[in-house]
Amino acid sequence: MKALRVTGYGTLEDNLEFQNVPVPTINNDEVLIECISASINPHDTKLIRGDFKRMEKLKFPYPIGGDVSGVIVKKGINVKNFEIGDEVFGVVQGAIAEYESVNAAQVTKKPVNLSFYEAASLPIAGMTTIQALQYASIKSGDKILIHAGSGGVGSFAIQYAKAKGAYVYTTTSADNCAWVKTLGADVVIDYKKENYLDMLSDLDIVYDTLGGQYTFDAFKIIRQGGRVVSILPSEINKEVAKELGIPPFMQFVFSLRKSKIEELKKQKNAYYRYFFVNVRKKEDLNEIKELAENRRIKPMIEKIYAFDDSKQAFKDLAKGHAKGKLVIKIK
Ligand SMILES: NC(=O)c1ccc[n+]([C@@H]2O[C@H](COP(=O)([O-])OP(=O)(O)OC[C@H]3O[C@@H](n4cnc5c(N)ncnc54)[C@H](OP(=O)(O)O)[C@@H]3O)[C@@H](O)[C@H]2O)c1
């Protein structure tokens, strides 16, 4: 079968190639999916660049692409809740391939009202947001800032926070301001022209999709007792090291370092959490399915690329200006 593979660490141009590889085998708990569509995430481009090599060394050639939709063509004997022919979506390692195997816990039935391309755009951005806003204990009436509302994560997050009854502030640049309003954002701030730090205060939640200095600055605009949830790290403290899977001894070393986040948390009596999405939370996938079927969430796709153009999709994503999700049409 034809599959996109990472051949080494470095540039997208030199380290991604299509290979002819055997169709994956499955164990008793897995299903084999005939992939119809995939979508890509910044994590994929970071993986190829080698950003995570200190935590986990990849064995090349390495399968790439997380978000998938397709049809179950084989199942293990322990898999009870799927039949051959079921249309599913979820998270695999190696979505940009004709077939991929995965533990049955990582997929669920595709929303009936969505195309395979739309369904493939949702899992990682959606699960990340559901988990982030659970950590943030979002509730109706909360004032939340969602950074980068026009990105893959942000465009889901605006809709999700509105579905939860929150009042949504978001940042993006001029070309996307009107568009993120149509997703439900109450106030849109053009980050290239305006300083959101001068405009916002007393927020209940900051959903920090940018990390670095943005994380530290989040504490300036939350109320006393507010919540900050980050999906990119700002400093490697003990909790972040644990979440990133850094070995226990190094976690201990990081725990000895002075933490700026701990200081900021204390000053604002705030809750802070950095986390890495748990792709095994099937209840989150089920929630995405329900939200889509109830039309509370609409998939936001900037472009659908042909299978052969997958490399171009990664290059476009790496520019950092996606408007919603970039999707690959495998079949
Ligand atoms: N921890 C986890 O488990 C987890 C899970 C998912 C994603 N992530 C991370 O979260 C980040 C966001 O993911 P994504 O899929 O949304 O990325 P993305 O789709 O590539 O985000 C692109 C968007 O970010 C906007 N943007 C860039 N810089 C900005 C700034 N300074 N202020 C406001 N908006 C800005 C861009 O808007 P303009 O074009 O207008 O500049 C663009 O629309 C990535 O770094 C990803 O790796 C982490």
mmCIF file of N, CA, C and O in Angstrom, residues 1 6 32 41 44 48 51 54 80 96 108 111 140 148 158 174 181 183 199 201 207 224 231 237 275 280 287:
data_model
loop_
_atom_site.group_PDB
_atom_site.id
_atom_site.type_symbol
_atom_site.label_atom_id
_atom_site.label_comp_id
_atom_site.label_asym_id
_atom_site.label_seq_id
_atom_site.Cartn_x
_atom_site.Cartn_y
_atom_site.Cartn_z
ATOM 1 N N MET A 1 0.849 -1.192 0.000
ATOM 2 C CA MET A 1 0.000 0.000 0.000
ATOM 3 C C MET A 1 0.890 1.249 0.000
ATOM 4 O O MET A 1 2.052 1.199 0.389
ATOM 5 N N VAL A 6 7.958 9.469 7.322
ATOM 6 C CA VAL A 6 9.046 10.371 7.709
ATOM 7 C C VAL A 6 10.326 9.549 7.614
ATOM 8 O O VAL A 6 10.411 8.463 8.199
ATOM 9 N N LEU A 32 -8.574 -2.404 11.539
ATOM 10 C CA LEU A 32 -7.833 -1.910 10.372
ATOM 11 C C LEU A 32 -8.768 -0.966 9.630
ATOM 12 O O LEU A 32 -9.900 -1.333 9.300
ATOM 13 N N ASN A 41 -1.619 18.368 11.658
ATOM 14 C CA ASN A 41 -1.506 19.215 12.845
ATOM 15 C C ASN A 41 -0.073 19.716 12.978
ATOM 16 O O ASN A 41 0.863 19.014 12.571
ATOM 17 N N ASP A 44 2.695 17.333 13.866
ATOM 18 C CA ASP A 44 3.350 16.496 12.851
ATOM 19 C C ASP A 44 4.612 17.190 12.319
ATOM 20 O O ASP A 44 5.658 16.552 12.159
ATOM 21 N N ILE A 48 8.648 16.002 12.715
ATOM 22 C CA ILE A 48 9.600 15.822 11.606
ATOM 23 C C ILE A 48 10.839 16.692 11.833
ATOM 24 O O ILE A 48 11.972 16.272 11.608
ATOM 25 N N ASP A 51 11.672 18.204 17.092
ATOM 26 C CA ASP A 51 11.461 18.924 18.359
ATOM 27 C C ASP A 51 11.316 17.995 19.564
ATOM 28 O O ASP A 51 11.556 18.399 20.688
ATOM 29 N N ARG A 54 14.433 14.418 21.997
ATOM 30 C CA ARG A 54 15.036 14.139 23.309
ATOM 31 C C ARG A 54 14.101 13.292 24.166
ATOM 32 O O ARG A 54 14.514 12.604 25.076
ATOM 33 N N LYS A 80 -15.793 -5.401 20.093
ATOM 34 C CA LYS A 80 -17.221 -5.762 20.096
ATOM 35 C C LYS A 80 -18.117 -4.659 19.530
ATOM 36 O O LYS A 80 -19.208 -4.917 19.076
ATOM 37 N N ILE A 96 -1.875 9.211 6.970
ATOM 38 C CA ILE A 96 -1.686 9.545 5.555
ATOM 39 C C ILE A 96 -1.153 8.293 4.847
ATOM 40 O O ILE A 96 0.036 8.162 4.502
ATOM 41 N N THR A 108 -14.332 6.334 16.740
ATOM 42 C CA THR A 108 -15.767 6.165 16.992
ATOM 43 C C THR A 108 -16.498 6.358 15.663
ATOM 44 O O THR A 108 -15.887 6.733 14.661
ATOM 45 N N PRO A 111 -19.704 11.178 12.448
ATOM 46 C CA PRO A 111 -20.989 11.893 12.497
ATOM 47 C C PRO A 111 -21.747 11.663 11.186
ATOM 48 O O PRO A 111 -21.173 11.783 10.098
ATOM 49 N N SER A 140 -21.205 28.372 31.876
ATOM 50 C CA SER A 140 -21.950 29.434 31.211
ATOM 51 C C SER A 140 -21.641 30.784 31.865
ATOM 52 O O SER A 140 -21.571 30.882 33.089
ATOM 53 N N ALA A 148 -5.406 32.839 19.001
ATOM 54 C CA ALA A 148 -5.325 32.252 17.651
ATOM 55 C C ALA A 148 -6.645 31.574 17.252
ATOM 56 O O ALA A 148 -6.669 30.402 16.888
ATOM 57 N N ILE A 158 -13.615 28.314 19.610
ATOM 58 C CA ILE A 158 -14.610 29.411 19.676
ATOM 59 C C ILE A 158 -16.009 28.801 19.687
ATOM 60 O O ILE A 158 -16.849 29.142 20.530
ATOM 61 N N ALA A 174 -6.013 40.698 10.701
ATOM 62 C CA ALA A 174 -7.093 41.423 10.009
ATOM 63 C C ALA A 174 -7.904 40.561 9.039
ATOM 64 O O ALA A 174 -9.136 40.592 9.067
ATOM 65 N N LYS A 181 -15.680 35.970 13.729
ATOM 66 C CA LYS A 181 -16.972 36.467 14.271
ATOM 67 C C LYS A 181 -18.095 35.526 13.861
ATOM 68 O O LYS A 181 -18.984 35.217 14.655
ATOM 69 N N LEU A 183 -17.926 32.482 13.546
ATOM 70 C CA LEU A 183 -17.838 31.255 14.356
ATOM 71 C C LEU A 183 -18.463 31.472 15.736
ATOM 72 O O LEU A 183 -18.631 30.521 16.493
ATOM 73 N N MET A 199 -6.434 45.714 26.464
ATOM 74 C CA MET A 199 -7.886 45.706 26.225
ATOM 75 C C MET A 199 -8.648 44.767 27.151
ATOM 76 O O MET A 199 -9.858 44.882 27.286
ATOM 77 N N SER A 201 -9.154 42.412 30.856
ATOM 78 C CA SER A 201 -8.819 42.224 32.276
ATOM 79 C C SER A 201 -9.922 41.388 32.914
ATOM 80 O O SER A 201 -11.006 41.235 32.331
ATOM 81 N N TYR A 207 -7.391 30.433 27.316
ATOM 82 C CA TYR A 207 -7.011 29.191 26.615
ATOM 83 C C TYR A 207 -5.804 29.571 25.767
ATOM 84 O O TYR A 207 -5.917 30.220 24.745
ATOM 85 N N GLN A 224 -8.554 37.388 39.929
ATOM 86 C CA GLN A 224 -8.068 36.585 41.062
ATOM 87 C C GLN A 224 -8.819 35.254 41.028
ATOM 88 O O GLN A 224 -10.052 35.262 40.878
ATOM 89 N N ILE A 231 -1.652 24.740 25.843
ATOM 90 C CA ILE A 231 -1.329 23.534 25.064
ATOM 91 C C ILE A 231 0.073 23.637 24.453
ATOM 92 O O ILE A 231 0.507 22.747 23.744
ATOM 93 N N ASN A 237 8.798 23.187 33.857
ATOM 94 C CA ASN A 237 8.800 22.944 35.291
ATOM 95 C C ASN A 237 8.469 21.463 35.518
ATOM 96 O O ASN A 237 8.349 20.689 34.564
ATOM 97 N N PHE A 275 -0.996 20.728 29.294
ATOM 98 C CA PHE A 275 -1.228 19.301 29.077
ATOM 99 C C PHE A 275 -1.020 18.944 27.611
ATOM 100 O O PHE A 275 -1.017 19.803 26.730
ATOM 101 N N ARG A 280 -6.838 8.875 23.796
ATOM 102 C CA ARG A 280 -7.588 7.647 24.141
ATOM 103 C C ARG A 280 -8.922 7.952 24.818
ATOM 104 O O ARG A 280 -9.580 7.049 25.315
ATOM 105 N N GLU A 287 -18.347 13.054 22.101
ATOM 106 C CA GLU A 287 -18.926 14.395 22.292
ATOM 107 C C GLU A 287 -18.812 15.212 20.993
ATOM 108 O O GLU A 287 -19.747 15.932 20.617
#
